[in-house]
Coordinates of C-alpha atoms in Angstrom, one line a residue:
M12 CA -5.1 10.8 -12.7
S13 CA -2.7 11.0 -15.6
F14 CA -2.6 9.8 -19.1
Q15 CA 0.3 7.9 -20.8
A16 CA -1.0 8.6 -24.3
P17 CA -2.9 11.8 -23.9
W18 CA -3.1 12.6 -27.7
W19 CA -5.9 10.0 -27.9
L20 CA -8.1 12.4 -25.9
L21 CA -8.4 14.4 -29.1
G22 CA -10.9 11.7 -30.2
L23 CA -13.3 13.2 -27.7
L24 CA -13.8 16.0 -30.2
A25 CA -15.5 13.5 -32.5
V26 CA -17.9 12.5 -29.7
V27 CA -18.6 16.2 -29.1
A28 CA -19.2 16.7 -32.8
L29 CA -21.6 13.7 -32.8
V30 CA -23.6 15.1 -29.9
A31 CA -23.7 18.5 -31.6
L32 CA -25.0 16.8 -34.8
Y33 CA -27.6 14.9 -32.8
V34 CA -28.8 18.1 -31.3
V35 CA -29.0 19.9 -34.7
L36 CA -31.1 17.0 -36.1
Q37 CA -33.5 17.1 -33.2
L38 CA -34.0 20.8 -33.6
R39 CA -34.6 20.4 -37.4
R40 CA -37.1 17.7 -36.6
Q41 CA -39.0 20.0 -34.2
A42 CA -38.9 22.8 -36.8
Y43 CA -40.3 20.5 -39.5
A44 CA -43.1 19.2 -37.1
A45 CA -44.0 22.8 -36.3
R46 CA -45.1 23.4 -39.9
F47 CA -48.2 21.4 -39.3
T48 CA -50.9 23.7 -37.9
N49 CA -53.4 20.9 -37.4
V50 CA -52.1 19.2 -34.2
A51 CA -54.7 16.4 -34.5
L52 CA -53.7 15.7 -38.0
L53 CA -50.0 15.7 -37.0
G54 CA -50.8 13.1 -34.3
T55 CA -52.2 10.7 -37.0
L56 CA -49.3 11.3 -39.4
V57 CA -46.4 11.0 -37.0
P58 CA -46.3 8.1 -34.7
K59 CA -45.8 8.7 -31.0
R60 CA -42.1 8.8 -30.2
P61 CA -40.6 7.7 -26.8
G62 CA -39.5 11.4 -26.2
W63 CA -36.8 11.7 -23.5
R64 CA -36.1 7.9 -23.5
R65 CA -34.7 8.3 -27.1
H66 CA -32.4 11.0 -25.9
L67 CA -31.3 8.9 -22.9
A68 CA -30.4 5.9 -25.2
F69 CA -28.3 8.2 -27.4
G70 CA -26.6 9.8 -24.3
L71 CA -25.6 6.4 -23.0
V72 CA -24.1 5.4 -26.3
A73 CA -22.2 8.7 -26.5
L74 CA -21.0 8.3 -23.0
G75 CA -19.8 4.8 -23.8
L76 CA -17.9 6.0 -26.9
A77 CA -16.2 8.7 -24.8
A78 CA -15.1 6.2 -22.1
L79 CA -13.6 3.9 -24.8
I80 CA -11.7 6.9 -26.3
V81 CA -10.4 7.8 -22.8
S82 CA -9.2 4.2 -22.4
L83 CA -7.0 4.6 -25.5
A84 CA -5.2 7.4 -23.7
V85 CA -4.1 4.8 -21.1
P86 CA -5.3 6.6 -17.9
S87 CA -3.3 5.8 -14.8
T88 CA -3.4 6.6 -11.1
E89 CA -0.7 6.8 -8.5
V90 CA -0.7 3.8 -6.1
R91 CA 1.4 3.3 -2.9
V92 CA 3.6 0.3 -3.1
P93 CA 6.4 -1.0 -0.7
R94 CA 9.9 -0.5 -1.9
E95 CA 11.6 -3.7 -2.9
R96 CA 15.1 -2.7 -2.1
A97 CA 16.5 0.1 0.1
T98 CA 18.9 0.5 3.0
V99 CA 18.1 2.4 6.2
V100 CA 20.3 3.0 9.2
M101 CA 18.6 4.3 12.4
A102 CA 21.0 6.2 14.6
V103 CA 19.7 6.8 18.1
D104 CA 21.1 9.0 20.9
V105 CA 21.9 7.1 24.1
S106 CA 23.6 10.0 25.9
L107 CA 22.8 10.5 29.6
S108 CA 20.4 13.3 28.8
M109 CA 18.0 10.7 27.5
Q110 CA 17.3 9.9 31.2
A111 CA 15.3 13.1 31.5
T112 CA 11.7 12.5 32.5
D113 CA 10.1 15.5 30.7
I114 CA 8.7 12.8 28.5
E115 CA 7.1 9.9 30.3
P116 CA 8.3 7.5 31.5
S117 CA 11.7 8.9 30.2
R118 CA 13.1 10.1 26.9
F119 CA 15.1 6.8 26.6
E120 CA 12.2 4.4 27.2
A121 CA 9.9 6.4 24.9
M122 CA 12.5 6.3 22.2
Q123 CA 12.9 2.5 22.5
V124 CA 9.2 2.0 22.1
A125 CA 8.9 4.3 19.1
A126 CA 12.0 2.9 17.5
K127 CA 10.6 -0.6 17.6
Q128 CA 7.4 0.6 16.0
F129 CA 9.5 2.1 13.2
V130 CA 11.0 -1.3 12.7
D131 CA 7.5 -2.7 12.2
V132 CA 6.4 0.0 9.8
L133 CA 9.2 -0.6 7.2
P134 CA 8.5 -3.2 4.6
E135 CA 10.2 -6.6 5.1
R136 CA 12.4 -6.3 2.0
I137 CA 14.2 -3.1 3.3
N138 CA 17.5 -3.6 5.0
L139 CA 17.6 -1.9 8.4
G140 CA 20.7 -1.2 10.5
L141 CA 21.1 0.3 14.0
V142 CA 23.7 2.7 15.2
S143 CA 23.9 4.0 18.8
F144 CA 25.9 7.1 19.8
A145 CA 26.9 8.9 23.0
G146 CA 30.6 9.8 23.4
T147 CA 31.3 7.5 20.4
A148 CA 29.2 5.9 17.7
T149 CA 28.8 2.2 17.3
T150 CA 27.2 0.0 14.7
V151 CA 25.0 -2.2 16.8
V152 CA 23.3 -4.0 13.9
T153 CA 24.5 -4.0 10.3
P154 CA 21.7 -3.5 7.7
T155 CA 19.6 -6.6 7.7
T156 CA 16.1 -7.8 7.0
D157 CA 16.0 -9.6 10.3
R158 CA 13.6 -7.4 12.3
G159 CA 13.9 -9.5 15.4
Q160 CA 17.6 -8.8 15.6
V161 CA 17.0 -5.0 15.5
R162 CA 14.3 -5.1 18.1
T163 CA 16.5 -7.1 20.5
A164 CA 19.3 -4.6 20.0
I165 CA 17.0 -1.7 20.8
D166 CA 15.9 -3.3 24.0
N167 CA 19.6 -3.8 25.0
L168 CA 20.8 -0.2 24.4
E169 CA 22.6 1.4 27.3
L170 CA 23.2 5.0 28.2
A171 CA 26.6 6.7 28.2
E172 CA 28.2 10.1 28.6
S173 CA 28.5 12.9 25.9
T174 CA 26.9 13.3 22.5
A175 CA 28.7 12.7 19.2
I176 CA 26.1 13.6 16.5
G177 CA 28.8 14.0 13.8
E178 CA 30.3 10.6 14.6
A179 CA 26.9 9.1 14.4
V180 CA 26.5 10.2 10.8
F181 CA 30.0 9.0 9.8
T182 CA 29.4 5.6 11.4
S183 CA 26.0 5.3 9.7
L184 CA 27.6 6.1 6.3
T185 CA 30.3 3.5 6.9
A186 CA 27.7 0.9 7.7
I187 CA 25.8 1.7 4.5
E188 CA 28.9 1.7 2.4
N189 CA 30.1 -1.7 3.8
F190 CA 26.7 -3.2 3.3
Q191 CA 26.4 -2.0 -0.3
S192 CA 29.8 -3.2 -1.2
S193 CA 28.8 -6.7 -0.1
L194 CA 25.9 -6.8 -2.5
D195 CA 26.0 -8.6 -5.8
A196 CA 28.5 -6.9 -8.0
D197 CA 26.4 -7.7 -11.1
E198 CA 23.6 -5.4 -9.9
E199 CA 23.2 -2.5 -12.2
E200 CA 21.8 -0.1 -9.6
V201 CA 22.8 0.5 -6.0
P202 CA 19.7 0.5 -3.7
P203 CA 18.7 3.9 -2.3
A204 CA 19.8 4.5 1.3
R205 CA 18.9 6.9 4.1
I206 CA 19.9 7.7 7.6
V207 CA 17.3 8.4 10.3
L208 CA 19.0 10.2 13.3
L209 CA 17.3 10.9 16.6
S210 CA 18.9 13.1 19.2
D211 CA 18.0 15.2 22.2
G212 CA 21.1 17.3 22.7
Y213 CA 24.0 19.2 21.4
N214 CA 27.1 17.8 19.7
T215 CA 29.7 17.8 22.4
V216 CA 32.5 15.5 21.1
G217 CA 33.9 14.1 17.9
R218 CA 33.9 15.5 14.4
P219 CA 31.6 18.5 13.9
D220 CA 28.3 18.2 12.2
T221 CA 29.5 20.3 9.2
Q222 CA 32.0 17.6 8.3
A223 CA 29.2 15.0 8.6
I224 CA 27.0 17.0 6.3
D225 CA 29.8 17.2 3.7
A226 CA 30.4 13.4 4.0
A227 CA 26.7 12.7 3.4
L228 CA 26.5 15.0 0.4
D229 CA 29.6 13.3 -1.1
V230 CA 27.8 10.0 -1.3
G231 CA 24.3 11.4 -1.9
I232 CA 22.7 9.9 1.2
P233 CA 20.0 12.1 2.9
V234 CA 19.9 12.3 6.7
S235 CA 16.5 12.7 8.2
T236 CA 16.6 14.0 11.8
I237 CA 14.3 14.0 14.8
A238 CA 14.7 16.5 17.6
F239 CA 13.3 14.6 20.6
G240 CA 12.6 16.2 23.9
T241 CA 11.5 19.6 25.3
D242 CA 13.3 22.8 26.3
Y243 CA 12.5 22.1 29.9
G244 CA 14.2 18.8 30.4
T245 CA 16.6 18.4 33.3
L246 CA 19.0 15.8 34.5
D247 CA 20.1 15.1 38.1
L248 CA 23.8 14.6 38.1
D249 CA 25.5 14.2 41.5
G250 CA 22.7 16.1 43.2
E251 CA 22.8 19.0 40.7
R252 CA 19.9 19.8 38.4
V253 CA 21.4 20.2 34.9
P254 CA 19.2 21.5 32.0
V255 CA 19.2 19.3 28.9
P256 CA 17.4 21.2 26.1
V257 CA 17.2 20.1 22.5
D258 CA 19.5 21.5 19.8
R259 CA 16.9 21.9 17.1
A260 CA 19.0 24.2 14.9
T261 CA 21.8 21.7 14.3
L262 CA 19.4 18.8 13.6
E263 CA 17.4 20.9 11.2
E264 CA 20.6 22.1 9.4
I265 CA 21.7 18.5 8.9
A266 CA 18.4 17.5 7.4
D267 CA 18.0 20.5 5.2
A268 CA 21.6 20.4 3.9
T269 CA 21.5 16.7 3.0
G270 CA 18.0 16.5 1.5
G271 CA 16.4 14.7 4.4
S272 CA 13.4 15.7 6.5
Y273 CA 13.4 17.4 9.9
S274 CA 10.9 16.6 12.6
E275 CA 10.3 17.6 16.2
A276 CA 8.8 15.4 18.9
A277 CA 8.0 16.7 22.4
S278 CA 6.1 13.6 23.6
A279 CA 6.1 9.9 23.2
A280 CA 3.0 10.0 21.0
E281 CA 4.6 12.6 18.7
L282 CA 7.7 10.5 18.4
E283 CA 5.7 7.5 17.4
Q284 CA 3.9 9.5 14.8
V285 CA 7.1 10.9 13.4
Y286 CA 8.6 7.4 13.1
Q287 CA 5.4 6.2 11.4
D288 CA 5.5 9.0 8.9
L289 CA 9.2 8.4 8.2
G290 CA 8.5 4.7 7.7
S291 CA 5.8 5.4 5.2
Q292 CA 8.0 8.0 3.4
I293 CA 11.1 5.8 3.2
G294 CA 9.5 2.3 2.9
Y295 CA 7.0 3.1 0.2
T296 CA 6.9 4.8 -3.1
T297 CA 4.2 5.8 -5.6
E298 CA 3.9 4.2 -9.0
P299 CA 1.5 4.7 -11.9
R300 CA -1.0 1.9 -12.4
D301 CA -2.9 1.5 -15.6
V302 CA -6.7 1.8 -15.0
S303 CA -7.8 1.9 -18.7
Y304 CA -9.6 -1.5 -18.3
W305 CA -12.2 0.3 -16.1
F306 CA -12.9 2.7 -18.9
V307 CA -13.1 -0.1 -21.4
R308 CA -15.6 -2.0 -19.2
G309 CA -17.7 1.2 -18.5
G310 CA -17.6 2.2 -22.2
V311 CA -18.8 -1.2 -23.4
L312 CA -21.5 -1.3 -20.7
F313 CA -22.9 2.1 -21.5
A314 CA -22.8 1.6 -25.2
L315 CA -24.6 -1.8 -25.0
L316 CA -27.2 -0.4 -22.6
G317 CA -27.9 2.5 -24.9
V318 CA -28.3 0.2 -27.9
V319 CA -30.6 -2.2 -26.0
L320 CA -32.8 0.6 -24.7
S321 CA -33.1 2.1 -28.1
L322 CA -34.2 -1.2 -29.6
L323 CA -36.7 -1.7 -26.9
W324 CA -38.2 1.8 -27.0
T325 CA -38.0 2.6 -30.7
N326 CA -37.4 -0.6 -32.6
R327 CA -34.4 1.2 -34.1
L328 CA -30.7 1.0 -33.4
L329 CA -30.7 4.7 -32.4

């Protein structure tokens, strides 16, 4: 919890002083009563008081005053709200190594399922695009709020040779730039954008990843990467067993250098969780929400209850 006007909390010192004064008066009252040595006579002179009930009534009033002072400080708490505007491009690796079955039923099929779940996690107002890459990178779906179009495109992805991770970043940046340039020119602020890139292999063709990093930094767009697969994946090519491990170092470097997040997924379940976490991270933000009204209600309730109990038990206001 945070306070938007914390200086009002200094008013709590007044409540502390009031409580201290109350305690002092009670002690003085006890000291005065102790001067009477004849207890029986004291009982006839001083009417029976409600004891602890009197203190309870005062405590409720003091608590109510404290709550009202806290409300003046405008307490707020962070709440999770969906982003109204943002652009996300999901770049997925469709190289032949995605046929490896070290992840059931295969890397490719597991990726398709998880990617569609990512589509469902993002709030409806976020524009989502799809880029596929193997030997080249292609914008399959330009950023859109039409989730059905993206899901259909994911189902229709096809595998091809080679892996062009650098080209995937460049193509994603171009898709974002073209989309943002088509927005209303009167808008004062360009919506935030991010690339989510999934790959299971090494960059084999196209521009190097270092150039892609520089390009992303130039426009301030972070690239979050997912290293998908295990170190023991193999692929059967023309009767020959070819190893297809994951290049974690390159993907982590891209994410760290551009300000994105890096994740590893060695199973279908892990990939689904990574996509879900990314969806929550990208699609939602935290905003302060004023909760002072709760303190106002509580303060008034406690103060009124203390006053009512005092009147019932002592026939006095306090």
